[in-house]
Amino acid sequence: MTVNVLKALLEEKRLRSIHDVLSMYNPVDLAELLSELDDRELAMVFRILDKPKAAETFSYMDNDLRQELIKTFSSAEVKSLFEELFADDAADFLSDMPANFVTQLLENVDAETRKTINYLLQYPDDSVGSIMTVEFVELDPDMTVDSALEKIRRVGIDSETVYNCYAVKRHKLLGVVTVKDLLTHGREEPIAPLILGDYISIHTTDDREDAAKLFRKYGLISIPVVDTEGCIVGIVTFDDAIGVLTEETTEDMQKMAAMEANTEPYLKTPAWKHAKHRIVWLLVLMLSASITGAIISKYEAAFAAVPLLVSFIPMIMDTGGNCGSQSSTLIIRGLAVDELRFADTARIIWMELRVALLVGLGLAVADSAFIMLRYNDLRLAGVVSAAMLCTVVCAKVTGGLLPIAAKRLGLDPALMAAPLITTVVDTVAMFIYFTIASAVFAI
Amino acid sequence: MTVNVLKALLEEKRLRSIHDVLSMYNPVDLAELLSELDDRELAMVFRILDKPKAAETFSYMDNDLRQELIKTFSSAEVKSLFEELFADDAADFLSDMPANFVTQLLENVDAETRKTINYLLQYPDDSVGSIMTVEFVELDPDMTVDSALEKIRRVGIDSETVYNCYAVKRHKLLGVVTVKDLLTHGREEPIAPLILGDYISIHTTDDREDAAKLFRKYGLISIPVVDTEGCIVGIVTFDDAIGVLTEETTEDMQKMAAMEANTEPYLKTPAWKHAKHRIVWLLVLMLSASITGAIISKYEAAFAAVPLLVSFIPMIMDTGGNCGSQSSTLIIRGLAVDELRFADTARIIWMELRVALLVGLGLAVADSAFIMLRYNDLRLAGVVSAAMLCTVVCAKVTGGLLPIAAKRLGLDPALMAAPLITTVVDTVAMFIYFTIASAVFAI
C-alpha cells in the first residue's frame, strides 16, 4: 500500500480495511510507511492497529515521531503501550526524552514496569546495560525437557527471545540451554546434561561495542548479562548487536574523516550542528598546515631559482597523504575487527616498509618518465623521484605506526587517520623535497 | 589452557586429558588455540576431538591451516569430516581451493553430499547462493503443532537453525513458522494459522550485501532463499549476515582510501600483493595532481612577486581536502546504510552549502587573524581567507555531490572518497587562490 492510498482510505474512514491491510505488514515496513503521514493521520492509524503490533511498530519509529505521537495519548493509552513494549525498547525511547516528560509518562505505568524501565535508564549510553533487555526465560536446572518447554510456553510470549534459555539457581547463572537442544532430546530427559557451562557472558557496565563484537565472533543469538555476583540481570540479543556494530563503524568513519562522532541521521541534523562537528578538527589541521608552509617559505631561494619546483608540491603532498591514509586505514580497521593487535607492531612496520619500497619505486619511475617526457630535465626528475620515494616510505611507516601507538596509549586509533597523517606527512615531505632540491640544484 | 600447556600435554601423550579439556571449549576459541600449534600437533589434536566438535572447529579455522590439515587426512577421515560439516561451510572452504584438489576431496564423500556441495559451489562469491545453507526444517502446512515439533526433533539436529521453519507445499514456500509460535501454542492446534505469509525472502542470485542489509533492517534470525519459481532452495542465517556486513564495510573503507578491496588478513597478504592493491590509484592520483601543478606553474609571476603565497599552498590544499572528505564520508556512509538516497540530492547539496558557509567563514576568520598576527599583511590575509572560503564551499559541494552521482551512474560511491575528492578540489582551490592573488596583488 502506498502512503497515498492509505491517506485516501483514512479520508474515507475505511478503518476496518486499513486494519486488515496493515495487520499484514512487517512492523519495520509499517514504521517506514507511517513516517510519511502527518501527526493527525498517524494518531488515527496508530489507534486502529492491534496493541502488540502497534507497540512493535512504535519501537521502530523515529524518535521525533514517537514524541509527537505519545503527546496525543491518554493515560490509559500510555499505560497500555508501555505494557506491550519490551522494557529495553521503552528505555531506549525514554532515554532521549526530557527528564520531566519521562517522569510524567512513567506515572501512568504500573509499579513493576516503572521499576524495570528506571533500572535500565540508569546505564550510560555506551554500556551493555543500555542495550540489554530483562525479558528472558529462566529455567530451573532440575527441570525435565518437558517442564522446560512448558515454562517456555507459559512465559515465552513476553520474552524477546526464547531460543536461548538460562539455567539459574538462586539468581546465579549456571549456563545456557538452547531450545534446539530441548527440541532434539526426549521429553522425559532432565535438562541438567543440556546446560552448557562454557557460555559467553558480559557485564552490565561493559562497553556495548565489545559485547557486539562477541556476537560477531561467536555467531550467538543472545548473550546473558551478569552482575558482579554472577547473577543474571538481563540478555542482549543479536539484532541489537548488529545495530551497535553499524553505529560504531559509522562513528569510526566519521572520526577517520576528522569529524566528531554523531549518529543522528544526516538530514535531521541542523546545519550549525554539522558545522560544529566538523570545524574543530579543520581548525587544528589548518593551523598545523602552517608548519608545512613555514618550511616551504624557508626555501624561497630554491623556488626563486627553479620555479618549476613549486608545481610539484601538490603531487608530492597528495601522494604522501594518500599513501599514509592507505596504511592507516588498513591498520585502524584491522584493530577495530580484532585482526591486528599491539603485539603485531614489528610485523606491521616491516610489512609497510616493504610495501612502501615497492610502491615508492614504482611511483618514482613513473614520475621520472613523466618529467623526462614533459620537461626533459634529468635533475628535476631525480629530485622529484627521490623525494617521492622518501615521502612514500615515511608516509606508510607513519600511517602504520600512529594508529597502533594511539591504541597503546588508550586513544582511539580512528583519530590517526588520513587527515592527521596527511598533515604530519606533508611537513616531512616538504622538508625532504626542498632539502634534496637545494642539494641537487646547489642553491 | 594456554598453547604451551597443550603442547606439553601432547608431548606427554595425555590424550584423554586433552580431550576432556578441549571438549569444554567453544569451537571459535578452539580454532584460535589450535592455530598456534604446528602441523603435526594440529593433526594429533584434531583426531582427539569428537567428530562434531572437530567439524565445527574446522569451519572456524583459517583456510591455510585447513588445507594443511586436510592433507594429512585419510579418505575415511575426509568422508567423516564432510558428513559432519554444514554444506555451506564445506562449500566455503572448498571455494578457495584449487579445482583439482576439490575434485579429489569430493571423491571421498557420498553422492548426496557431493551433489549439495557442487550445487553451492556454482554460485559467484558475492551472491546469496554463496552464503546460503541447504540444511533447514520444512513443515507441511497441514501439520499440528505437535507433529511440527516432532519433525523438528527428528531433523533439527542436522539443521543450521531450527528457530525459523518453513511451510512448504510442493517445494513452493508458503511462509515462515517460528519455533517461538510453536512453543507458545497448544500442541493440538494446527500450524496453518501460525504461518506468516508476509515473510521476507531473497533470491539465490541476489547480492549477498543486500541480503545482509535485510538482516540489519528487520532483525531476522534467518531468511529463506527462493528460486525463480518461488521454491525454497536454502536459507541464510544471521551469523553469516554479520560476517558479510563486516567484510563489505572493510571493503568500502579500503576503496575510500584508494585501494582495491581485499579481505585477506593484513599480515597474511604478501607485500607485493599489498603494493599491487595500492599502486594503481596512487599512480592515477599522482598524475592527476600534475594538473594542479600545471595550474600553479602558470602563476610563476605571482609567487615570484609575493613568495609568501607559496607557503599557504599546503594550508589551502589540506583544508580543501579535509572538508571534501568530511562531506563525502557522510554521504558514502549514508548511502551504504540506506539512510540517504538519490531523491535526497537537493537537500544534501543545500545542507552542504550551509555547512560550508558556516565552516568556511569560521576558518577564514581564524586564518585572517593568524596572518595579521604573524605577517601583519592585510592583503595577504584577504587573499588567503577569500580563497579558503571559496575552497571550502567548493570542497563540500563536490564531496556531497560526487558519491551520490556515482551511485546514480551505477558506480561504487566509495570510490568518490577523500583521495579523489582531494585531487579534484586541489585543482580548483589552486585556481581560485592564484586568481584572487593575481587580482589583489595586481600581478
Coordinates of N, CA and C in Angstrom, one line a residue, chain A residues 238-330:
Chain A
F238 N 21.0 -10.5 19.3 CA 21.8 -10.3 18.2 C 21.4 -9.1 17.3
D239 N 20.1 -8.8 17.3 CA 19.6 -7.7 16.4 C 20.1 -6.4 17.0
D240 N 20.1 -6.3 18.3 CA 20.7 -5.0 18.9 C 22.2 -4.9 18.6
A241 N 22.8 -6.1 18.6 CA 24.3 -6.1 18.4 C 24.6 -5.7 17.0
I242 N 23.8 -6.1 16.0 CA 24.0 -5.6 14.6 C 23.9 -4.1 14.5
G243 N 22.9 -3.6 15.2 CA 22.7 -2.1 15.3 C 23.9 -1.4 15.9
V244 N 24.4 -2.0 16.9 CA 25.6 -1.4 17.6 C 26.8 -1.4 16.7
L245 N 27.1 -2.5 16.0 CA 28.2 -2.6 15.1 C 28.1 -1.6 14.0
T246 N 26.9 -1.4 13.5 CA 26.8 -0.4 12.4 C 27.0 1.0 12.9
E247 N 26.5 1.3 14.1 CA 26.7 2.6 14.6 C 28.2 2.9 14.9
E248 N 28.8 1.9 15.5 CA 30.2 2.1 15.9 C 31.1 2.3 14.7
T249 N 30.8 1.5 13.6 CA 31.5 1.7 12.4 C 31.3 3.1 11.8
T250 N 30.1 3.5 11.8 CA 29.8 4.9 11.3 C 30.6 5.9 12.1
E251 N 30.6 5.8 13.4 CA 31.4 6.7 14.2 C 32.9 6.6 13.9
D252 N 33.4 5.4 13.7 CA 34.8 5.3 13.3 C 35.1 6.0 12.0
M253 N 34.2 5.9 11.0 CA 34.4 6.5 9.7 C 34.4 8.0 9.9
Q254 N 33.5 8.5 10.7 CA 33.4 10.0 10.9 C 34.7 10.5 11.6
K255 N 35.2 9.8 12.6 CA 36.4 10.2 13.2 C 37.6 10.1 12.2
M256 N 37.6 9.1 11.4 CA 38.6 9.0 10.4 C 38.6 10.1 9.4
A257 N 37.5 10.8 9.2 CA 37.4 11.9 8.3 C 37.4 13.2 9.1
A258 N 38.0 13.2 10.3 CA 38.2 14.4 11.1 C 36.9 15.1 11.5
M259 N 36.0 14.3 11.9 CA 34.7 14.8 12.5 C 34.5 14.3 13.8
E260 N 33.6 15.0 14.6 CA 33.2 14.4 15.9 C 32.1 13.3 15.5
A261 N 32.1 12.2 16.3 CA 31.1 11.2 16.0 C 29.7 11.7 16.3
N262 N 28.8 11.3 15.4 CA 27.4 11.8 15.5 C 26.5 10.8 14.8
T263 N 25.6 10.1 15.5 CA 24.8 9.1 14.8 C 23.4 9.6 14.5
E264 N 23.1 10.8 14.8 CA 21.9 11.4 14.3 C 21.8 11.3 12.8
P265 N 20.6 11.0 12.2 CA 20.5 11.0 10.8 C 21.0 12.3 10.1
Y266 N 21.7 12.2 9.0 CA 22.3 13.3 8.3 C 21.4 14.4 8.1
L267 N 20.2 14.1 7.5 CA 19.3 15.2 7.1 C 18.5 15.8 8.2
K268 N 18.5 15.1 9.4 CA 17.8 15.6 10.5 C 18.7 16.4 11.5
T269 N 20.0 16.4 11.2 CA 20.9 17.2 11.9 C 20.9 18.6 11.4
P270 N 20.7 19.7 12.2 CA 20.8 21.0 11.7 C 22.2 21.4 11.2
A271 N 22.2 22.3 10.2 CA 23.5 22.7 9.6 C 24.5 23.2 10.6
W272 N 24.0 24.0 11.6 CA 25.0 24.5 12.6 C 25.7 23.4 13.4
K273 N 24.9 22.3 13.6 CA 25.4 21.2 14.3 C 26.5 20.4 13.5
H274 N 26.1 20.2 12.2 CA 27.1 19.6 11.3 C 28.4 20.4 11.3
A275 N 28.2 21.8 11.2 CA 29.4 22.7 11.2 C 30.2 22.5 12.5
K276 N 29.5 22.4 13.6 CA 30.2 22.3 14.9 C 31.0 21.0 14.9
H277 N 30.4 19.9 14.4 CA 31.1 18.6 14.5 C 32.3 18.6 13.6
R278 N 32.4 19.5 12.6 CA 33.5 19.5 11.6 C 34.6 20.5 11.8
I279 N 34.2 21.6 12.5 CA 35.1 22.8 12.4 C 36.4 22.6 13.3
V280 N 36.2 21.9 14.4 CA 37.3 21.8 15.4 C 38.6 21.2 14.8
W281 N 38.4 20.0 14.2 CA 39.5 19.3 13.5 C 40.0 20.1 12.4
L282 N 39.1 20.8 11.6 CA 39.6 21.6 10.4 C 40.5 22.7 10.9
L283 N 40.1 23.3 12.0 CA 40.9 24.4 12.5 C 42.3 23.9 12.9
V284 N 42.3 22.9 13.7 CA 43.5 22.3 14.2 C 44.4 21.9 13.0
L285 N 43.9 21.2 12.1 CA 44.7 20.8 10.9 C 45.1 21.9 10.1
M286 N 44.2 23.0 9.9 CA 44.6 24.1 9.1 C 45.8 24.8 9.7
L287 N 45.7 25.0 11.0 CA 46.8 25.7 11.7 C 48.1 24.9 11.6
S288 N 47.9 23.6 11.8 CA 49.1 22.7 11.7 C 49.8 22.8 10.3
A289 N 48.9 23.0 9.3 CA 49.5 23.1 7.9 C 50.4 24.3 7.8
S290 N 50.2 25.3 8.7 CA 51.1 26.4 8.6 C 52.5 26.1 8.9
I291 N 52.7 24.9 9.6 CA 54.1 24.5 9.8 C 54.7 24.1 8.5
T292 N 54.0 23.3 7.7 CA 54.4 23.0 6.3 C 54.7 24.2 5.5
G293 N 53.8 25.2 5.7 CA 54.0 26.5 5.0 C 55.3 27.2 5.4
A294 N 55.6 27.1 6.7 CA 56.8 27.8 7.2 C 58.0 27.1 6.6
I295 N 58.0 25.8 6.5 CA 59.1 25.1 6.0 C 59.3 25.5 4.5
I296 N 58.2 25.5 3.8 CA 58.4 25.9 2.4 C 58.9 27.3 2.2
S297 N 58.4 28.2 3.1 CA 58.9 29.6 3.0 C 60.4 29.8 3.3
K298 N 60.9 28.8 4.0 CA 62.4 28.9 4.3 C 63.2 28.6 3.0
Y299 N 62.5 28.0 2.0 CA 63.2 27.7 0.8 C 62.9 28.6 -0.4
E300 N 62.5 29.8 0.0 CA 62.2 30.8 -1.1 C 63.3 30.8 -2.2
A301 N 64.5 30.8 -1.7 CA 65.6 30.8 -2.7 C 65.6 29.7 -3.7
A302 N 65.2 28.5 -3.2 CA 65.1 27.4 -4.1 C 64.1 27.6 -5.2
F303 N 62.9 28.0 -4.8 CA 61.9 28.1 -5.9 C 62.0 29.4 -6.7
A304 N 62.8 30.4 -6.1 CA 63.1 31.5 -6.9 C 64.1 31.1 -8.0
A305 N 65.0 30.2 -7.7 CA 66.0 29.8 -8.7 C 65.3 28.8 -9.7
V306 N 64.5 27.9 -9.2 CA 63.9 26.9 -10.1 C 62.4 26.9 -9.8
P307 N 61.6 27.8 -10.4 CA 60.2 28.0 -10.2 C 59.4 26.7 -10.4
L308 N 59.8 25.8 -11.3 CA 59.1 24.6 -11.5 C 59.0 23.7 -10.3
L309 N 59.9 23.9 -9.3 CA 59.8 23.1 -8.1 C 58.5 23.3 -7.4
V310 N 57.9 24.5 -7.5 CA 56.6 24.7 -6.8 C 55.5 23.8 -7.4
S311 N 55.6 23.6 -8.7 CA 54.5 22.9 -9.3 C 54.4 21.4 -8.9
F312 N 55.5 20.9 -8.3 CA 55.4 19.5 -7.9 C 55.0 19.4 -6.4
I313 N 54.8 20.5 -5.8 CA 54.3 20.4 -4.4 C 53.0 19.6 -4.2
P314 N 52.0 19.9 -5.1 CA 50.7 19.2 -4.9 C 50.9 17.7 -5.1
M315 N 51.7 17.3 -6.1 CA 51.9 15.9 -6.4 C 52.6 15.1 -5.3
I316 N 53.6 15.7 -4.7 CA 54.3 15.1 -3.6 C 53.4 15.0 -2.3
M317 N 52.8 16.2 -2.0 CA 51.9 16.2 -0.8 C 50.7 15.3 -0.9
D318 N 50.0 15.3 -2.1 CA 48.9 14.4 -2.2 C 49.3 12.9 -2.2
T319 N 50.3 12.6 -2.9 CA 50.7 11.2 -2.9 C 51.1 10.7 -1.5
G320 N 51.9 11.6 -0.8 CA 52.2 11.3 0.6 C 51.0 11.0 1.4
G321 N 50.0 11.9 1.3 CA 48.8 11.8 2.1 C 48.0 10.5 1.7
N322 N 47.9 10.3 0.4 CA 47.2 9.0 0.0 C 47.9 7.8 0.5
C323 N 49.2 7.7 0.4 CA 50.0 6.6 0.9 C 49.7 6.4 2.4
G324 N 49.8 7.5 3.1 CA 49.6 7.4 4.6 C 48.2 6.9 4.9
S325 N 47.3 7.4 4.2 CA 45.9 7.1 4.5 C 45.6 5.6 4.2
Q326 N 46.2 5.1 3.1 CA 46.0 3.7 2.8 C 46.5 2.8 4.0
S327 N 47.7 3.1 4.4 CA 48.2 2.3 5.5 C 47.4 2.5 6.8
S328 N 47.1 3.7 7.2 CA 46.4 3.9 8.4 C 45.0 3.3 8.4
T329 N 44.3 3.4 7.2 CA 43.0 2.7 7.1 C 43.1 1.2 7.4
L330 N 44.0 0.6 6.7 CA 44.2 -0.9 6.9 C 44.4 -1.2 8.4

